[in-house]
mmCIF file with all atom_site columns, C-alpha atoms in Angstrom:
data_model
loop_
_atom_site.group_PDB
_atom_site.id
_atom_site.type_symbol
_atom_site.label_atom_id
_atom_site.label_alt_id
_atom_site.label_comp_id
_atom_site.label_asym_id
_atom_site.label_entity_id
_atom_site.label_seq_id
_atom_site.pdbx_PDB_ins_code
_atom_site.Cartn_x
_atom_site.Cartn_y
_atom_site.Cartn_z
_atom_site.occupancy
_atom_site.B_iso_or_equiv
_atom_site.pdbx_formal_charge
_atom_site.auth_seq_id
_atom_site.auth_comp_id
_atom_site.auth_asym_id
_atom_site.auth_atom_id
_atom_site.pdbx_PDB_model_num
ATOM 1   C CA . MET A 1 1   ? 8.869  43.912 -11.904 1.00 69.00 ? 1   MET A CA 1
ATOM 2   C CA . ASN A 1 2   ? 11.122 40.975 -12.883 1.00 95.00 ? 2   ASN A CA 1
ATOM 3   C CA . LEU A 1 3   ? 14.212 42.735 -11.498 1.00 96.00 ? 3   LEU A CA 1
ATOM 4   C CA . MET A 1 4   ? 12.400 43.506 -8.250  1.00 97.00 ? 4   MET A CA 1
ATOM 5   C CA . LEU A 1 5   ? 11.206 39.908 -7.932  1.00 97.00 ? 5   LEU A CA 1
ATOM 6   C CA . PHE A 1 6   ? 14.734 38.637 -8.626  1.00 98.00 ? 6   PHE A CA 1
ATOM 7   C CA . LEU A 1 7   ? 16.232 40.935 -5.964  1.00 98.00 ? 7   LEU A CA 1
ATOM 8   C CA . HIS A 1 8   ? 13.492 39.973 -3.523  1.00 98.00 ? 8   HIS A CA 1
ATOM 9   C CA . VAL A 1 9   ? 13.797 36.206 -3.957  1.00 98.00 ? 9   VAL A CA 1
ATOM 10  C CA . THR A 1 10  ? 17.601 36.231 -4.064  1.00 98.00 ? 10  THR A CA 1
ATOM 11  C CA . SER A 1 11  ? 17.734 38.232 -0.839  1.00 98.00 ? 11  SER A CA 1
ATOM 12  C CA . VAL A 1 12  ? 15.291 35.852 0.842   1.00 98.00 ? 12  VAL A CA 1
ATOM 13  C CA . VAL A 1 13  ? 17.431 32.900 -0.264  1.00 98.00 ? 13  VAL A CA 1
ATOM 14  C CA . VAL A 1 14  ? 20.562 34.507 1.203   1.00 98.00 ? 14  VAL A CA 1
ATOM 15  C CA . TRP A 1 15  ? 18.897 35.340 4.539   1.00 98.00 ? 15  TRP A CA 1
ATOM 16  C CA . VAL A 1 16  ? 16.633 32.341 5.135   1.00 98.00 ? 16  VAL A CA 1
ATOM 17  C CA . GLY A 1 17  ? 19.068 29.902 3.533   1.00 98.00 ? 17  GLY A CA 1
ATOM 18  C CA . GLY A 1 18  ? 21.862 31.274 5.694   1.00 98.00 ? 18  GLY A CA 1
ATOM 19  C CA . MET A 1 19  ? 19.773 30.818 8.832   1.00 98.00 ? 19  MET A CA 1
ATOM 20  C CA . PHE A 1 20  ? 18.842 27.288 7.764   1.00 98.00 ? 20  PHE A CA 1
ATOM 21  C CA . PHE A 1 21  ? 22.495 26.371 7.210   1.00 98.00 ? 21  PHE A CA 1
ATOM 22  C CA . ALA A 1 22  ? 23.655 27.996 10.437  1.00 98.00 ? 22  ALA A CA 1
ATOM 23  C CA . TYR A 1 23  ? 20.908 26.525 12.597  1.00 97.00 ? 23  TYR A CA 1
ATOM 24  C CA . LEU A 1 24  ? 20.595 23.018 11.187  1.00 98.00 ? 24  LEU A CA 1
ATOM 25  C CA . ALA A 1 25  ? 24.108 22.260 9.881   1.00 98.00 ? 25  ALA A CA 1
ATOM 26  C CA . LEU A 1 26  ? 26.797 24.453 11.426  1.00 98.00 ? 26  LEU A CA 1
ATOM 27  C CA . ARG A 1 27  ? 25.388 24.739 14.954  1.00 98.00 ? 27  ARG A CA 1
ATOM 28  C CA . PRO A 1 28  ? 25.130 21.008 15.733  1.00 98.00 ? 28  PRO A CA 1
ATOM 29  C CA . VAL A 1 29  ? 28.592 20.281 14.360  1.00 98.00 ? 29  VAL A CA 1
ATOM 30  C CA . ALA A 1 30  ? 30.199 23.226 16.153  1.00 98.00 ? 30  ALA A CA 1
ATOM 31  C CA . ALA A 1 31  ? 28.538 22.157 19.415  1.00 96.00 ? 31  ALA A CA 1
ATOM 32  C CA . SER A 1 32  ? 29.804 18.589 19.074  1.00 98.00 ? 32  SER A CA 1
ATOM 33  C CA . VAL A 1 33  ? 33.421 19.226 18.051  1.00 98.00 ? 33  VAL A CA 1
ATOM 34  C CA . LEU A 1 34  ? 34.449 22.564 19.575  1.00 98.00 ? 34  LEU A CA 1
ATOM 35  C CA . GLU A 1 35  ? 35.027 23.599 23.177  1.00 97.00 ? 35  GLU A CA 1
ATOM 36  C CA . PRO A 1 36  ? 33.147 26.734 24.281  1.00 97.00 ? 36  PRO A CA 1
ATOM 37  C CA . PRO A 1 37  ? 36.000 29.211 23.664  1.00 98.00 ? 37  PRO A CA 1
ATOM 38  C CA . GLN A 1 38  ? 36.534 27.988 20.099  1.00 98.00 ? 38  GLN A CA 1
ATOM 39  C CA . ARG A 1 39  ? 32.799 27.647 19.446  1.00 98.00 ? 39  ARG A CA 1
ATOM 40  C CA . LEU A 1 40  ? 32.066 31.172 20.654  1.00 98.00 ? 40  LEU A CA 1
ATOM 41  C CA . ALA A 1 41  ? 34.956 32.599 18.627  1.00 98.00 ? 41  ALA A CA 1
ATOM 42  C CA . LEU A 1 42  ? 33.694 30.704 15.559  1.00 98.00 ? 42  LEU A CA 1
ATOM 43  C CA . TRP A 1 43  ? 30.176 32.093 15.922  1.00 98.00 ? 43  TRP A CA 1
ATOM 44  C CA . SER A 1 44  ? 31.428 35.611 16.527  1.00 98.00 ? 44  SER A CA 1
ATOM 45  C CA . GLY A 1 45  ? 33.438 35.365 13.304  1.00 98.00 ? 45  GLY A CA 1
ATOM 46  C CA . VAL A 1 46  ? 30.592 33.748 11.343  1.00 98.00 ? 46  VAL A CA 1
ATOM 47  C CA . PHE A 1 47  ? 28.146 36.444 12.411  1.00 98.00 ? 47  PHE A CA 1
ATOM 48  C CA . GLY A 1 48  ? 30.720 39.101 11.520  1.00 98.00 ? 48  GLY A CA 1
ATOM 49  C CA . LYS A 1 49  ? 30.741 37.764 7.948   1.00 98.00 ? 49  LYS A CA 1
ATOM 50  C CA . PHE A 1 50  ? 27.048 36.840 7.633   1.00 98.00 ? 50  PHE A CA 1
ATOM 51  C CA . PHE A 1 51  ? 25.325 39.830 9.241   1.00 98.00 ? 51  PHE A CA 1
ATOM 52  C CA . PRO A 1 52  ? 26.478 42.411 6.649   1.00 98.00 ? 52  PRO A CA 1
ATOM 53  C CA . TRP A 1 53  ? 24.904 40.190 3.984   1.00 98.00 ? 53  TRP A CA 1
ATOM 54  C CA . VAL A 1 54  ? 21.722 40.054 6.038   1.00 98.00 ? 54  VAL A CA 1
ATOM 55  C CA . TRP A 1 55  ? 21.626 43.867 6.172   1.00 98.00 ? 55  TRP A CA 1
ATOM 56  C CA . VAL A 1 56  ? 21.954 44.005 2.372   1.00 98.00 ? 56  VAL A CA 1
ATOM 57  C CA . SER A 1 57  ? 19.204 41.381 2.120   1.00 98.00 ? 57  SER A CA 1
ATOM 58  C CA . VAL A 1 58  ? 16.921 43.247 4.527   1.00 98.00 ? 58  VAL A CA 1
ATOM 59  C CA . VAL A 1 59  ? 17.265 46.488 2.555   1.00 98.00 ? 59  VAL A CA 1
ATOM 60  C CA . LEU A 1 60  ? 16.694 44.750 -0.789  1.00 98.00 ? 60  LEU A CA 1
ATOM 61  C CA . ILE A 1 61  ? 13.751 42.718 0.528   1.00 98.00 ? 61  ILE A CA 1
ATOM 62  C CA . LEU A 1 62  ? 12.120 45.821 1.951   1.00 98.00 ? 62  LEU A CA 1
ATOM 63  C CA . LEU A 1 63  ? 12.683 48.036 -1.095  1.00 98.00 ? 63  LEU A CA 1
ATOM 64  C CA . SER A 1 64  ? 11.788 45.418 -3.688  1.00 98.00 ? 64  SER A CA 1
ATOM 65  C CA . GLY A 1 65  ? 8.807  44.231 -1.645  1.00 97.00 ? 65  GLY A CA 1
ATOM 66  C CA . LEU A 1 66  ? 7.419  47.732 -1.219  1.00 97.00 ? 66  LEU A CA 1
ATOM 67  C CA . ASP A 1 67  ? 7.929  48.424 -4.927  1.00 97.00 ? 67  ASP A CA 1
ATOM 68  C CA . MET A 1 68  ? 6.025  45.273 -5.890  1.00 96.00 ? 68  MET A CA 1
ATOM 69  C CA . LEU A 1 69  ? 3.347  45.975 -3.262  1.00 96.00 ? 69  LEU A CA 1
ATOM 70  C CA . MET A 1 70  ? 2.709  49.436 -4.701  1.00 96.00 ? 70  MET A CA 1
ATOM 71  C CA . ARG A 1 71  ? 2.485  47.959 -8.216  1.00 95.00 ? 71  ARG A CA 1
ATOM 72  C CA . MET A 1 72  ? -0.132 45.516 -6.867  1.00 93.00 ? 72  MET A CA 1
ATOM 73  C CA . GLY A 1 73  ? -2.297 48.320 -5.518  1.00 93.00 ? 73  GLY A CA 1
ATOM 74  C CA . GLY A 1 74  ? -0.856 48.845 -2.036  1.00 92.00 ? 74  GLY A CA 1
ATOM 75  C CA . ALA A 1 75  ? -3.417 48.016 0.635   1.00 91.00 ? 75  ALA A CA 1
ATOM 76  C CA . ALA A 1 76  ? -5.625 46.486 -2.082  1.00 94.00 ? 76  ALA A CA 1
ATOM 77  C CA . ALA A 1 77  ? -3.015 43.772 -2.712  1.00 95.00 ? 77  ALA A CA 1
ATOM 78  C CA . PRO A 1 78  ? -3.996 40.161 -1.968  1.00 95.00 ? 78  PRO A CA 1
ATOM 79  C CA . HIS A 1 79  ? -4.097 39.200 1.707   1.00 94.00 ? 79  HIS A CA 1
ATOM 80  C CA . TYR A 1 80  ? -1.166 36.815 1.371   1.00 95.00 ? 80  TYR A CA 1
ATOM 81  C CA . VAL A 1 81  ? 1.018  39.708 0.152   1.00 96.00 ? 81  VAL A CA 1
ATOM 82  C CA . LEU A 1 82  ? 0.047  41.823 3.157   1.00 96.00 ? 82  LEU A CA 1
ATOM 83  C CA . THR A 1 83  ? 0.693  38.839 5.444   1.00 97.00 ? 83  THR A CA 1
ATOM 84  C CA . MET A 1 84  ? 4.129  38.464 3.862   1.00 97.00 ? 84  MET A CA 1
ATOM 85  C CA . LEU A 1 85  ? 4.815  42.137 4.604   1.00 97.00 ? 85  LEU A CA 1
ATOM 86  C CA . VAL A 1 86  ? 3.832  41.811 8.268   1.00 98.00 ? 86  VAL A CA 1
ATOM 87  C CA . LEU A 1 87  ? 5.873  38.635 8.764   1.00 98.00 ? 87  LEU A CA 1
ATOM 88  C CA . GLY A 1 88  ? 8.857  40.139 6.934   1.00 98.00 ? 88  GLY A CA 1
ATOM 89  C CA . VAL A 1 89  ? 8.822  43.271 9.071   1.00 98.00 ? 89  VAL A CA 1
ATOM 90  C CA . ALA A 1 90  ? 8.621  41.098 12.214  1.00 98.00 ? 90  ALA A CA 1
ATOM 91  C CA . MET A 1 91  ? 11.685 39.181 10.989  1.00 98.00 ? 91  MET A CA 1
ATOM 92  C CA . MET A 1 92  ? 13.540 42.414 10.321  1.00 98.00 ? 92  MET A CA 1
ATOM 93  C CA . LEU A 1 93  ? 12.797 43.702 13.814  1.00 98.00 ? 93  LEU A CA 1
ATOM 94  C CA . ILE A 1 94  ? 13.985 40.443 15.382  1.00 98.00 ? 94  ILE A CA 1
ATOM 95  C CA . TYR A 1 95  ? 17.147 40.565 13.276  1.00 98.00 ? 95  TYR A CA 1
ATOM 96  C CA . ALA A 1 96  ? 17.814 44.190 14.258  1.00 98.00 ? 96  ALA A CA 1
ATOM 97  C CA . HIS A 1 97  ? 17.517 43.183 17.913  1.00 98.00 ? 97  HIS A CA 1
ATOM 98  C CA . VAL A 1 98  ? 19.922 40.260 17.390  1.00 98.00 ? 98  VAL A CA 1
ATOM 99  C CA . PHE A 1 99  ? 22.397 42.547 15.635  1.00 98.00 ? 99  PHE A CA 1
ATOM 100 C CA . PHE A 1 100 ? 22.292 45.431 18.110  1.00 98.00 ? 100 PHE A CA 1
ATOM 101 C CA . ALA A 1 101 ? 22.013 43.479 21.374  1.00 98.00 ? 101 ALA A CA 1
ATOM 102 C CA . PRO A 1 102 ? 23.105 39.848 21.774  1.00 98.00 ? 102 PRO A CA 1
ATOM 103 C CA . SER A 1 103 ? 25.590 39.771 18.874  1.00 98.00 ? 103 SER A CA 1
ATOM 104 C CA . LYS A 1 104 ? 27.354 42.834 20.328  1.00 98.00 ? 104 LYS A CA 1
ATOM 105 C CA . LYS A 1 105 ? 27.411 41.061 23.714  1.00 98.00 ? 105 LYS A CA 1
ATOM 106 C CA . LEU A 1 106 ? 28.854 37.948 22.074  1.00 98.00 ? 106 LEU A CA 1
ATOM 107 C CA . LYS A 1 107 ? 31.597 39.895 20.315  1.00 98.00 ? 107 LYS A CA 1
ATOM 108 C CA . ARG A 1 108 ? 32.476 41.755 23.523  1.00 98.00 ? 108 ARG A CA 1
ATOM 109 C CA . ALA A 1 109 ? 32.458 38.545 25.584  1.00 98.00 ? 109 ALA A CA 1
ATOM 110 C CA . VAL A 1 110 ? 34.735 36.753 23.111  1.00 98.00 ? 110 VAL A CA 1
ATOM 111 C CA . GLY A 1 111 ? 37.134 39.711 23.146  1.00 98.00 ? 111 GLY A CA 1
ATOM 112 C CA . GLN A 1 112 ? 37.211 39.627 26.954  1.00 98.00 ? 112 GLN A CA 1
ATOM 113 C CA . GLN A 1 113 ? 37.280 35.810 27.070  1.00 98.00 ? 113 GLN A CA 1
ATOM 114 C CA . ASP A 1 114 ? 34.138 35.884 29.213  1.00 98.00 ? 114 ASP A CA 1
ATOM 115 C CA . TRP A 1 115 ? 32.839 32.480 28.099  1.00 98.00 ? 115 TRP A CA 1
ATOM 116 C CA . LYS A 1 116 ? 29.822 32.481 30.418  1.00 98.00 ? 116 LYS A CA 1
ATOM 117 C CA . ALA A 1 117 ? 28.523 35.803 29.048  1.00 98.00 ? 117 ALA A CA 1
ATOM 118 C CA . GLY A 1 118 ? 29.361 34.669 25.515  1.00 98.00 ? 118 GLY A CA 1
ATOM 119 C CA . GLY A 1 119 ? 27.420 31.447 26.004  1.00 98.00 ? 119 GLY A CA 1
ATOM 120 C CA . ALA A 1 120 ? 24.394 33.376 27.261  1.00 98.00 ? 120 ALA A CA 1
ATOM 121 C CA . ALA A 1 121 ? 24.539 35.750 24.293  1.00 98.00 ? 121 ALA A CA 1
ATOM 122 C CA . LEU A 1 122 ? 24.911 32.873 21.843  1.00 98.00 ? 122 LEU A CA 1
ATOM 123 C CA . ALA A 1 123 ? 21.957 31.052 23.413  1.00 98.00 ? 123 ALA A CA 1
ATOM 124 C CA . GLN A 1 124 ? 19.791 34.159 22.944  1.00 98.00 ? 124 GLN A CA 1
ATOM 125 C CA . ILE A 1 125 ? 20.954 34.526 19.329  1.00 98.00 ? 125 ILE A CA 1
ATOM 126 C CA . ARG A 1 126 ? 20.217 30.836 18.691  1.00 98.00 ? 126 ARG A CA 1
ATOM 127 C CA . ARG A 1 127 ? 16.648 31.166 20.005  1.00 98.00 ? 127 ARG A CA 1
ATOM 128 C CA . LEU A 1 128 ? 15.951 34.301 17.984  1.00 98.00 ? 128 LEU A CA 1
ATOM 129 C CA . ILE A 1 129 ? 17.451 32.885 14.791  1.00 98.00 ? 129 ILE A CA 1
ATOM 130 C CA . GLY A 1 130 ? 15.346 29.763 15.323  1.00 98.00 ? 130 GLY A CA 1
ATOM 131 C CA . ILE A 1 131 ? 12.237 31.925 15.606  1.00 98.00 ? 131 ILE A CA 1
ATOM 132 C CA . ASN A 1 132 ? 13.216 33.931 12.536  1.00 98.00 ? 132 ASN A CA 1
ATOM 133 C CA . LEU A 1 133 ? 13.902 30.769 10.562  1.00 98.00 ? 133 LEU A CA 1
ATOM 134 C CA . ILE A 1 134 ? 10.419 29.456 11.382  1.00 98.00 ? 134 ILE A CA 1
ATOM 135 C CA . ILE A 1 135 ? 8.818  32.797 10.469  1.00 98.00 ? 135 ILE A CA 1
ATOM 136 C CA . GLY A 1 136 ? 10.810 32.854 7.206   1.00 98.00 ? 136 GLY A CA 1
ATOM 137 C CA . LEU A 1 137 ? 9.714  29.353 6.222   1.00 98.00 ? 137 LEU A CA 1
ATOM 138 C CA . VAL A 1 138 ? 6.099  30.135 7.169   1.00 98.00 ? 138 VAL A CA 1
ATOM 139 C CA . THR A 1 139 ? 6.271  33.297 5.062   1.00 98.00 ? 139 THR A CA 1
ATOM 140 C CA . ILE A 1 140 ? 7.447  31.307 2.048   1.00 98.00 ? 140 ILE A CA 1
ATOM 141 C CA . ALA A 1 141 ? 4.603  28.824 2.614   1.00 98.00 ? 141 ALA A CA 1
ATOM 142 C CA . VAL A 1 142 ? 2.071  31.683 2.917   1.00 97.00 ? 142 VAL A CA 1
ATOM 143 C CA . VAL A 1 143 ? 3.179  33.096 -0.433  1.00 95.00 ? 143 VAL A CA 1
ATOM 144 C CA . PHE A 1 144 ? 2.916  29.800 -2.263  1.00 95.00 ? 144 PHE A CA 1
ATOM 145 C CA . ALA A 1 145 ? -0.379 28.868 -0.604  1.00 96.00 ? 145 ALA A CA 1
ATOM 146 C CA . GLY A 1 146 ? -1.780 32.340 -1.285  1.00 94.00 ? 146 GLY A CA 1
ATOM 147 C CA . ARG A 1 147 ? -0.781 32.206 -4.938  1.00 91.00 ? 147 ARG A CA 1
ATOM 148 C CA . ALA A 1 148 ? -2.226 28.698 -5.317  1.00 94.00 ? 148 ALA A CA 1
ATOM 149 C CA . LEU A 1 149 ? -5.522 29.612 -3.682  1.00 92.00 ? 149 LEU A CA 1
ATOM 150 C CA . GLY A 1 150 ? -5.775 33.075 -5.219  1.00 78.00 ? 150 GLY A CA 1
#
């Protein structure tokens, strides 16, 4: 169980921490110092490096979470654990959409130097990462509140 918890928490730190950094530190600076072509190329490159780590995190979160859930009795687990599962799956679905739709559009737009299409794709990614960041932080709060109250 300790190994599963370690894998779970470490993967959450990588994913949610990466979104926090990207959204609240990198994004504002990139927007203020880079022109659209450079900014879009930067984000395309950043996502190219970050998204494989997110896939590893998603797989580890899902596998370790399901392992721990089964050890806690499956559907008989505390409500906060089941809430964490639902929120985590929602985050994974949002991420999969970001990966397979707007990030592909961004990469294609940067390659074609279509800055308008790239800007639209980046705006969609920004909104969805913002939503996922909020869900991730709420999920962490749910776990700690659930453990404290349970």
